[in-house]
CSV table of C-alpha atoms (C1' of nucleotides) in Angstrom, one decimal:
chain,number,residue,atom,x,y,z
A,1371,UNK,CA,33.1,45.7,104.5
A,1372,UNK,CA,29.9,46.2,102.6
A,1373,UNK,CA,28.6,48.0,105.6
A,1374,UNK,CA,30.8,50.9,104.9
A,1375,UNK,CA,29.0,51.3,101.6
A,1376,UNK,CA,25.6,50.7,103.2
A,1377,UNK,CA,26.3,53.4,105.7
A,1378,UNK,CA,27.5,55.8,103.0
A,1379,UNK,CA,24.3,55.4,101.1
A,1380,UNK,CA,21.9,55.5,104.0
A,1381,UNK,CA,23.6,58.6,105.3
A,1382,UNK,CA,22.6,60.2,102.0
A,1383,UNK,CA,19.2,58.8,101.4
A,1384,UNK,CA,17.8,58.6,104.9
A,1385,UNK,CA,17.5,55.6,107.3
A,1386,UNK,CA,15.6,53.0,105.4
A,1387,UNK,CA,15.7,53.7,101.7
A,1388,UNK,CA,13.7,51.4,99.5
A,1389,UNK,CA,15.6,48.7,97.6
A,1390,UNK,CA,18.7,49.3,99.6
A,1391,UNK,CA,19.7,45.6,99.6
A,1392,UNK,CA,18.9,45.3,95.9
A,1393,UNK,CA,21.2,48.2,95.3
A,1394,UNK,CA,24.0,46.8,97.4
A,1395,UNK,CA,23.8,43.4,95.8
A,1396,UNK,CA,24.7,44.9,92.4
A,1397,UNK,CA,28.1,45.9,93.6
A,1398,UNK,CA,31.0,43.6,93.3
A,1399,UNK,CA,33.6,43.4,96.1
A,1400,UNK,CA,37.2,43.7,94.9
A,1401,UNK,CA,40.4,43.4,96.8
A,1402,UNK,CA,43.5,44.8,95.1
A,1403,UNK,CA,47.2,45.1,95.7
A,1404,UNK,CA,49.0,48.4,95.4
A,1405,UNK,CA,49.8,49.7,92.0
A,1406,UNK,CA,47.0,47.8,90.2
A,1407,UNK,CA,45.7,49.4,87.0
A,1408,UNK,CA,42.0,50.0,87.1
A,1409,UNK,CA,41.6,52.0,84.0
A,1410,UNK,CA,43.9,52.8,81.1
A,1411,UNK,CA,43.2,55.9,78.9
A,1412,UNK,CA,41.8,54.9,75.6
A,1413,UNK,CA,39.6,52.2,77.1
A,1414,UNK,CA,36.0,52.8,78.0
A,1415,UNK,CA,35.6,53.2,81.8
A,1416,UNK,CA,33.3,50.3,82.8
A,1417,UNK,CA,33.0,50.9,86.5
A,1418,UNK,CA,32.3,53.3,89.2
A,1419,UNK,CA,34.2,52.4,92.3
A,1420,UNK,CA,33.3,53.0,95.9
A,1421,UNK,CA,36.5,52.9,98.1
A,1422,UNK,CA,35.8,51.1,101.3
A,1423,UNK,CA,39.5,51.0,102.1
A,1424,UNK,CA,42.7,52.2,100.4
A,1425,UNK,CA,43.5,54.9,97.9
A,1426,UNK,CA,43.3,55.6,94.2
A,1427,UNK,CA,45.2,57.9,91.9
A,1428,UNK,CA,43.6,59.5,88.8
A,1429,UNK,CA,46.3,60.7,86.4
A,1430,UNK,CA,47.3,61.6,82.9
A,1431,UNK,CA,50.6,61.9,81.0
A,1432,UNK,CA,52.1,65.2,79.8
A,1433,UNK,CA,54.0,65.5,76.5
A,1434,UNK,CA,57.2,64.3,78.1
A,1435,UNK,CA,55.4,61.2,79.6
A,1436,UNK,CA,55.5,62.5,83.1
A,1437,UNK,CA,52.6,61.5,85.2
A,1438,UNK,CA,50.5,64.3,86.5
A,1439,UNK,CA,47.8,63.5,89.0
A,1440,UNK,CA,44.4,65.0,88.6
A,1441,UNK,CA,43.0,63.5,91.8
A,1442,UNK,CA,43.7,61.3,94.8
A,1443,UNK,CA,40.7,59.6,96.3
A,1444,UNK,CA,40.5,57.8,99.6
A,1445,UNK,CA,38.1,55.8,101.8
A,1446,UNK,CA,34.4,56.5,101.8
A,1447,UNK,CA,34.5,58.2,98.4
A,1448,UNK,CA,33.6,57.4,94.8
A,1449,UNK,CA,36.1,57.2,92.0
A,1450,UNK,CA,35.6,56.8,88.3
A,1451,UNK,CA,36.3,58.5,85.0
A,1452,UNK,CA,32.7,59.7,85.0
A,1453,UNK,CA,32.8,61.3,81.5
A,1454,UNK,CA,33.8,58.1,79.9
A,1455,UNK,CA,31.6,56.0,82.1
A,1456,UNK,CA,28.6,58.2,81.3
A,1457,UNK,CA,29.1,58.6,77.6
A,1458,UNK,CA,30.8,55.4,76.6
A,1459,UNK,CA,33.6,57.4,75.0
A,1460,UNK,CA,37.2,56.3,75.5
A,1461,UNK,CA,38.7,57.5,78.8
A,1462,UNK,CA,41.2,60.3,78.8
A,1463,UNK,CA,42.6,59.4,82.2
A,1464,UNK,CA,44.2,56.5,84.0
A,1465,UNK,CA,43.3,55.1,87.4
A,1466,UNK,CA,45.4,52.9,89.6
A,1467,UNK,CA,45.5,51.8,93.3
A,1468,UNK,CA,48.1,53.5,95.4
A,1469,UNK,CA,47.7,51.2,98.3
A,1470,UNK,CA,46.2,47.7,98.7
A,1471,UNK,CA,42.5,48.6,98.6
A,1472,UNK,CA,39.0,47.2,99.0
A,1473,UNK,CA,36.5,48.5,96.4
A,1474,UNK,CA,32.9,48.0,95.5
A,1475,UNK,CA,32.4,48.2,91.8
A,1476,UNK,CA,29.2,48.7,89.8
A,1477,UNK,CA,29.2,48.4,86.0
A,1478,UNK,CA,27.5,50.6,83.5
A,1479,UNK,CA,24.7,48.2,82.8
A,1480,UNK,CA,23.8,47.8,86.4
A,1481,UNK,CA,24.2,51.5,87.0
A,1482,UNK,CA,21.8,52.3,84.3
A,1483,UNK,CA,19.3,49.8,85.7
A,1484,UNK,CA,19.6,51.3,89.1
A,1485,UNK,CA,19.1,54.8,87.8
A,1486,UNK,CA,15.9,53.8,86.1
A,1487,UNK,CA,14.4,51.4,88.6
A,1488,UNK,CA,15.5,53.1,91.9
A,1489,UNK,CA,14.6,56.8,91.8
A,1490,UNK,CA,16.7,57.5,94.9
A,1491,UNK,CA,19.8,56.0,93.2
A,1492,UNK,CA,19.6,58.9,90.8
A,1493,UNK,CA,20.2,61.2,93.7
A,1494,UNK,CA,23.3,59.3,94.7
A,1495,UNK,CA,24.6,59.8,91.2
A,1496,UNK,CA,23.9,63.5,91.2
A,1497,UNK,CA,25.7,63.7,94.5
A,1498,UNK,CA,28.7,61.9,93.1
A,1499,UNK,CA,28.8,64.2,90.2
A,1500,UNK,CA,28.3,67.3,92.3
A,1501,UNK,CA,31.1,66.3,94.7
A,1502,UNK,CA,33.4,65.6,91.8
A,1503,UNK,CA,32.6,68.9,90.3
A,1504,UNK,CA,33.0,70.8,93.5
A,1505,UNK,CA,36.4,69.2,93.9
A,1506,UNK,CA,37.5,70.1,90.4
A,1507,UNK,CA,36.4,73.7,90.8
A,1508,UNK,CA,38.3,74.0,94.1
A,1509,UNK,CA,41.3,72.5,92.5
A,1510,UNK,CA,41.4,74.9,89.6
A,1511,UNK,CA,41.1,77.9,91.8
A,1512,UNK,CA,43.9,76.5,93.9
A,1513,UNK,CA,46.1,76.0,90.9
A,1514,UNK,CA,45.5,79.3,89.2
A,1515,UNK,CA,46.0,81.4,92.2
A,1516,UNK,CA,48.6,79.8,94.4
A,1517,UNK,CA,52.4,79.4,94.2
A,1518,UNK,CA,54.0,76.0,94.7
A,1519,UNK,CA,54.8,76.8,98.3
A,1520,UNK,CA,51.3,77.9,99.0
A,1521,UNK,CA,49.9,74.8,97.4
A,1522,UNK,CA,51.9,72.7,99.8
A,1523,UNK,CA,50.6,74.8,102.7
A,1524,UNK,CA,47.1,74.3,101.4
A,1525,UNK,CA,47.5,70.6,101.2
A,1526,UNK,CA,48.9,70.5,104.8
A,1527,UNK,CA,45.8,72.4,106.0
A,1528,UNK,CA,43.1,70.7,104.0
A,1529,UNK,CA,44.3,67.2,103.4
A,1530,UNK,CA,47.0,66.6,106.0
A,1531,UNK,CA,46.5,62.9,105.9
A,1532,UNK,CA,47.8,62.7,102.4
A,1533,UNK,CA,51.1,64.3,103.4
A,1534,UNK,CA,51.9,61.4,105.7
A,1535,UNK,CA,50.2,58.7,103.8
A,1536,UNK,CA,51.6,59.2,100.3
A,1537,UNK,CA,55.0,59.2,98.7
A,1538,UNK,CA,56.6,62.6,98.1
A,1539,UNK,CA,56.7,61.8,94.4
A,1540,UNK,CA,53.0,61.3,94.3
A,1541,UNK,CA,52.2,64.4,96.4
A,1542,UNK,CA,54.4,66.5,94.1
A,1543,UNK,CA,52.6,65.3,91.1
A,1544,UNK,CA,49.3,66.0,92.7
A,1545,UNK,CA,50.4,69.5,93.5
A,1546,UNK,CA,51.8,70.0,90.0
A,1547,UNK,CA,55.3,70.6,91.3
A,1548,UNK,CA,58.6,69.0,90.2
A,1549,UNK,CA,59.6,66.5,92.8
A,1550,UNK,CA,63.0,68.1,93.5
A,1551,UNK,CA,61.4,71.4,94.0
A,1552,UNK,CA,58.9,69.9,96.3
A,1553,UNK,CA,61.6,68.4,98.4
A,1554,UNK,CA,63.4,71.7,98.7
A,1555,UNK,CA,60.3,73.7,99.5
A,1556,UNK,CA,59.1,71.2,102.1
A,1557,UNK,CA,62.5,71.6,103.9
A,1558,UNK,CA,61.8,75.3,104.2
A,1559,UNK,CA,58.6,74.9,106.3
B,736,UNK,CA,16.1,85.6,71.2
B,737,UNK,CA,14.1,83.1,73.2
B,738,UNK,CA,14.4,80.8,70.1
B,739,UNK,CA,18.1,80.4,70.8
B,740,UNK,CA,17.2,78.9,74.2
B,741,UNK,CA,14.3,76.9,72.6
B,742,UNK,CA,16.7,75.4,70.0
B,743,UNK,CA,19.3,74.6,72.7
B,744,UNK,CA,16.8,72.6,74.7
B,745,UNK,CA,15.0,70.8,71.8
B,746,UNK,CA,18.4,69.8,70.5
B,747,UNK,CA,18.9,68.0,73.7
B,748,UNK,CA,15.5,66.6,74.4
B,749,UNK,CA,14.3,65.7,70.9
B,750,UNK,CA,11.9,67.6,68.7
B,751,UNK,CA,8.8,68.2,70.7
B,752,UNK,CA,9.4,67.8,74.3
B,753,UNK,CA,6.4,68.0,76.6
B,754,UNK,CA,5.9,71.2,78.5
B,755,UNK,CA,8.5,73.1,76.5
B,756,UNK,CA,6.6,76.3,76.5
B,757,UNK,CA,6.0,76.0,80.2
B,758,UNK,CA,9.7,75.6,80.7
B,759,UNK,CA,10.6,78.5,78.5
B,760,UNK,CA,8.1,80.8,80.2
B,761,UNK,CA,9.8,80.4,83.5
B,762,UNK,CA,13.0,82.1,82.2
B,763,UNK,CA,13.4,85.8,82.5
B,764,UNK,CA,15.1,87.7,79.7
B,765,UNK,CA,17.8,90.0,80.8
B,766,UNK,CA,19.8,92.5,78.7
B,767,UNK,CA,23.1,93.7,80.3
B,768,UNK,CA,25.9,96.1,79.6
B,769,UNK,CA,29.5,95.1,79.8
B,770,UNK,CA,31.0,94.7,83.3
B,771,UNK,CA,27.8,94.1,85.1
B,772,UNK,CA,28.1,92.1,88.3
B,773,UNK,CA,25.8,89.1,88.3
B,774,UNK,CA,27.1,87.4,91.4
B,775,UNK,CA,29.4,88.4,94.2
B,776,UNK,CA,31.2,85.8,96.4
B,777,UNK,CA,29.5,85.5,99.8
B,778,UNK,CA,26.0,85.9,98.3
B,779,UNK,CA,23.9,82.9,97.5
B,780,UNK,CA,23.8,82.3,93.8
B,781,UNK,CA,20.1,82.7,92.9
B,782,UNK,CA,20.1,82.1,89.1
B,783,UNK,CA,21.3,79.8,86.4
B,784,UNK,CA,21.9,81.9,83.2
B,785,UNK,CA,21.6,80.7,79.7
B,786,UNK,CA,23.7,83.0,77.4
B,787,UNK,CA,21.9,83.8,74.2
B,788,UNK,CA,24.4,86.5,73.3
B,789,UNK,CA,27.6,87.8,75.0
B,790,UNK,CA,30.1,86.5,77.4
B,791,UNK,CA,30.5,85.9,81.1
B,792,UNK,CA,33.5,85.6,83.3
B,793,UNK,CA,33.7,83.4,86.4
B,794,UNK,CA,36.5,84.5,88.7
B,795,UNK,CA,38.0,84.6,92.2
B,796,UNK,CA,40.6,86.7,94.0
B,797,UNK,CA,43.9,85.4,95.2
B,798,UNK,CA,45.6,86.6,98.4
B,799,UNK,CA,47.0,89.7,96.7
B,800,UNK,CA,43.5,90.6,95.3
B,801,UNK,CA,44.4,89.7,91.8
B,802,UNK,CA,41.6,88.4,89.8
B,803,UNK,CA,42.0,84.9,88.5
B,804,UNK,CA,39.5,83.5,86.0
B,805,UNK,CA,38.1,80.1,86.4
B,806,UNK,CA,36.0,80.1,83.4
B,807,UNK,CA,34.8,82.1,80.4
B,808,UNK,CA,31.5,81.2,79.0
B,809,UNK,CA,30.0,82.4,75.7
B,810,UNK,CA,26.8,82.0,73.6
B,811,UNK,CA,24.7,78.9,73.7
B,812,UNK,CA,26.0,77.8,77.1
B,813,UNK,CA,24.9,77.8,80.7
B,814,UNK,CA,26.6,79.7,83.4
B,815,UNK,CA,26.1,79.7,87.2
B,816,UNK,CA,27.9,79.0,90.4
B,817,UNK,CA,26.2,75.6,90.5
B,818,UNK,CA,27.5,74.6,94.0
B,819,UNK,CA,26.0,77.6,95.6
B,820,UNK,CA,22.9,77.5,93.5
B,821,UNK,CA,22.3,73.8,94.3
B,822,UNK,CA,23.1,73.9,98.0
B,823,UNK,CA,22.1,77.4,99.0
B,824,UNK,CA,25.5,78.0,100.5
B,825,UNK,CA,27.3,81.3,99.9
B,826,UNK,CA,29.1,81.4,96.6
B,827,UNK,CA,32.9,81.3,96.5
B,828,UNK,CA,33.1,82.8,93.1
B,829,UNK,CA,32.1,86.0,91.2
B,830,UNK,CA,30.4,86.3,87.9
B,831,UNK,CA,30.3,89.4,85.6
B,832,UNK,CA,29.5,90.1,82.0
B,833,UNK,CA,32.5,90.8,79.8
B,834,UNK,CA,30.4,92.1,77.0
B,835,UNK,CA,26.9,93.5,76.6
B,836,UNK,CA,24.9,90.3,76.9
B,837,UNK,CA,21.5,88.8,76.6
B,838,UNK,CA,20.7,86.2,79.1
B,839,UNK,CA,17.8,84.0,80.2
B,840,UNK,CA,17.7,83.5,83.9
B,841,UNK,CA,15.9,80.9,86.0
B,842,UNK,CA,15.8,81.2,89.7
B,843,UNK,CA,16.2,78.5,92.3
B,844,UNK,CA,12.5,78.1,93.1
B,845,UNK,CA,11.5,77.8,89.5
B,846,UNK,CA,14.4,75.5,88.8
B,847,UNK,CA,13.2,73.2,91.6
B,848,UNK,CA,9.7,73.2,90.3
B,849,UNK,CA,10.8,72.3,86.9
B,850,UNK,CA,13.1,69.5,88.2
B,851,UNK,CA,10.1,68.0,89.9
B,852,UNK,CA,7.3,68.6,87.4
B,853,UNK,CA,9.1,68.1,84.2
B,854,UNK,CA,11.2,64.9,84.3
B,855,UNK,CA,13.0,65.8,81.1
B,856,UNK,CA,14.2,69.0,82.7
B,857,UNK,CA,16.2,66.9,85.1
B,858,UNK,CA,18.1,65.6,82.1
B,859,UNK,CA,19.0,69.1,81.1
B,860,UNK,CA,20.4,69.8,84.6
B,861,UNK,CA,22.4,66.7,84.5
B,862,UNK,CA,23.8,67.8,81.1
B,863,UNK,CA,24.7,71.2,82.5
B,864,UNK,CA,26.4,69.6,85.4
B,865,UNK,CA,28.3,67.1,83.3
B,866,UNK,CA,29.4,69.7,80.8
B,867,UNK,CA,30.7,71.9,83.6
B,868,UNK,CA,32.5,68.9,85.1
B,869,UNK,CA,34.0,67.9,81.8
B,870,UNK,CA,35.2,71.4,81.3
B,871,UNK,CA,36.8,71.5,84.8
B,872,UNK,CA,38.6,68.3,84.4
B,873,UNK,CA,40.0,69.3,81.1
B,874,UNK,CA,41.1,72.6,82.5
B,875,UNK,CA,42.9,70.9,85.5
B,876,UNK,CA,44.7,68.6,83.2
B,877,UNK,CA,45.7,71.5,81.0
B,878,UNK,CA,47.0,73.5,84.0
B,879,UNK,CA,48.9,70.7,85.6
B,880,UNK,CA,50.7,69.5,82.6
B,881,UNK,CA,51.4,72.6,80.4
B,882,UNK,CA,53.8,75.5,80.5
B,883,UNK,CA,52.5,79.1,80.0
B,884,UNK,CA,53.5,79.0,76.4
B,885,UNK,CA,51.8,75.7,75.7
B,886,UNK,CA,48.6,76.9,77.4
B,887,UNK,CA,48.6,79.8,75.0
B,888,UNK,CA,49.0,77.4,72.1
B,889,UNK,CA,46.3,75.3,73.5
B,890,UNK,CA,43.9,78.2,73.7
B,891,UNK,CA,44.7,79.2,70.1
B,892,UNK,CA,43.8,75.7,69.0
B,893,UNK,CA,40.7,75.0,71.0
B,894,UNK,CA,39.1,78.4,71.7
B,895,UNK,CA,40.6,80.7,69.1
B,896,UNK,CA,37.6,83.0,69.2
B,897,UNK,CA,38.5,84.0,72.7
B,898,UNK,CA,41.9,85.2,71.5
B,899,UNK,CA,40.4,87.8,69.2
B,900,UNK,CA,37.3,88.6,71.3
B,901,UNK,CA,38.7,89.2,74.7
B,902,UNK,CA,41.3,91.6,76.2
B,903,UNK,CA,44.8,90.3,76.7
B,904,UNK,CA,44.4,91.0,80.4
B,905,UNK,CA,41.4,88.7,80.6
B,906,UNK,CA,43.0,85.9,78.5
B,907,UNK,CA,46.1,86.0,80.7
B,908,UNK,CA,44.0,85.7,83.8
B,909,UNK,CA,42.1,82.8,82.2
B,910,UNK,CA,45.4,81.1,81.4
B,911,UNK,CA,46.8,81.7,84.9
B,912,UNK,CA,49.7,83.8,83.4
B,913,UNK,CA,50.9,87.2,84.5
B,914,UNK,CA,49.8,89.8,81.9
B,915,UNK,CA,53.3,91.0,81.1
B,916,UNK,CA,54.5,87.5,80.6
B,917,UNK,CA,51.5,86.8,78.4
B,918,UNK,CA,52.3,89.8,76.3
B,919,UNK,CA,55.9,88.7,75.8
B,920,UNK,CA,55.1,85.1,75.1
B,921,UNK,CA,52.5,86.0,72.5
B,922,UNK,CA,55.1,88.1,70.7
B,923,UNK,CA,57.2,85.0,70.3
B,924,UNK,CA,54.6,83.0,68.3
C,705,DA,C1',34.9,116.0,71.8
C,706,DT,C1',38.0,115.4,75.3
C,707,DA,C1',40.1,114.2,79.6
C,708,DA,C1',41.0,110.3,82.5
C,709,DA,C1',41.5,105.7,82.9
C,710,DA,C1',42.7,101.3,81.2
C,711,DC,C1',45.4,98.8,78.1
C,712,DG,C1',49.4,96.6,75.6
C,713,DT,C1',54.3,96.4,74.9
C,714,DA,C1',59.0,96.6,76.3
C,715,DG,C1',63.4,96.4,79.0
C,716,DA,C1',65.9,95.5,83.2
C,717,DC,C1',65.8,92.9,87.0
C,718,DT,C1',64.3,89.3,90.7
C,719,DT,C1',62.2,85.3,92.2
C,720,DT,C1',60.4,80.9,91.4
C,721,DT,C1',60.5,76.7,89.3
C,722,DG,C1',62.8,73.1,86.6
C,723,DT,C1',66.9,70.1,85.4
C,724,DC,C1',70.7,67.3,86.1
C,725,DA,C1',74.0,64.7,88.6
C,726,DT,C1',75.2,62.6,93.0
C,727,DC,C1',74.7,59.9,97.1
C,728,DG,C1',73.0,57.6,101.0
C,729,DT,C1',68.6,55.3,102.4
C,730,DT,C1',64.6,52.6,102.0
C,731,DC,C1',61.8,49.2,100.0
C,732,DA,C1',60.0,45.5,97.1
C,733,DT,C1',60.7,40.9,95.4
C,734,DG,C1',62.7,36.9,94.4
D,646,DC,C1',67.8,38.1,103.6
D,647,DA,C1',70.0,40.0,99.8
D,648,DT,C1',70.2,43.0,95.9
D,649,DG,C1',68.6,46.0,92.5
D,650,DA,C1',65.4,49.5,91.9
D,651,DA,C1',63.0,53.3,93.5
D,652,DC,C1',63.1,57.1,96.7
D,653,DG,C1',64.4,61.5,99.0
D,654,DA,C1',67.6,65.1,99.8
D,655,DT,C1',70.9,68.5,98.1
D,656,DG,C1',74.0,71.5,95.4
D,657,DA,C1',75.0,73.9,91.0
D,658,DC,C1',73.1,75.7,87.3
D,659,DA,C1',69.4,76.9,83.6
D,660,DA,C1',65.0,78.3,82.2
D,661,DA,C1',60.6,80.1,83.0
D,662,DA,C1',57.7,83.2,85.1
D,663,DG,C1',56.8,87.4,87.9
D,664,DT,C1',57.7,92.4,89.1
D,665,DC,C1',58.3,97.1,88.3
D,666,DT,C1',58.8,101.1,85.5
D,667,DA,C1',57.9,103.6,81.6
D,668,DC,C1',55.5,105.2,77.6
D,669,DG,C1',52.5,105.4,73.6
D,670,DT,C1',47.8,103.9,72.3
D,671,DT,C1',43.1,102.8,72.8
D,672,DT,C1',38.9,102.9,75.2
D,673,DT,C1',35.4,104.8,78.2
D,674,DA,C1',32.6,108.1,80.4
D,675,DT,C1',31.1,112.6,80.7
DNA sequence: ATAAAACGTAGACTTTTGTCATCGTTCATG
DNA sequence: CATGAACGATGACAAAAGTCTACGTTTTAT
């Protein structure tokens, strides 16, 4: 399982990056069930997770306590509440597993050590941050400019796996659509 | 005017950072009118701008060619299409001045040089990226969970200056609301 | 200074999205 | 494997947001 992480990193840093094993050894392997809470808003986010298998949901609550999903992250990607993780401030978001998952977690201390002692690791961090940012920008532009129906079409085109893999309820919350509305619109395709 | 940039950087890197003057000298001072196009989607984004005075709009077009505004950036902040700037890929967004502005621009080449030769500059970049990311995340969570009326209230609370400073049309597009609807809702406050 | 263009508001109307209640199905868990 | 909870679909209705037209005001460019 660790090889998925190894491959991910070498793909980004070239074939034989220095200290690769040192880096890999600082990650902790975690197996989870579905619906396990990894982060609760208000806590400080202690880990960055690499998802070797499974799926995580990053979400917040609106004023009526409805969940709204900011992001859904699957295999071979990183997930965290980077702003809390980086600053040490309380997280404003929640994270949970959507499926049984296998994760590799690195804590803040170890992450800092790596950033300082392994220059290349810094690049990985920058890539995580850039990828997260790119995703956010894309998502904003999608939200601001598309109707509910068009957002569904967009999801079908760009992340079709999610459509089959996730519950309707979760997809609706990811698209920012009421679940009943989602059900109706989907029927019209 | 350059002192605004100097202060911005020293505030982040401590009182007397090395190479400060070297860094500052790589920026080009630009004075613009209102409505000047700084970046067109499809082009590669060549600059990162520091805004000493004025206001920029980052926007895209939806399928009906309506402008939708992803971000509005004012004094003492950085603005760019970081993803294009970083990767050299064509930009997916447009940038223009909303007001006559004074900017300090650094191009990709100079930026790379600084990143390599001035270690502290790297921190500034990371801060720009993190700030941009934080802003995006906040904006997504706002969009997904708030009604049009609540988004207006949110803007009045968190960026009240924008309400008085910008045209209604622009604010509406920033909030993702039709301009007529915005006009009506505003009247109800 | 002035003509043209853009802007802001308003009313009437349409479309989209949200809410609520219901019902059969599926799924998780003891 | 049984049962209570969660899920997904649907119809009737309500609320929110969008569209179009019109008109007076402000801004911009010449």
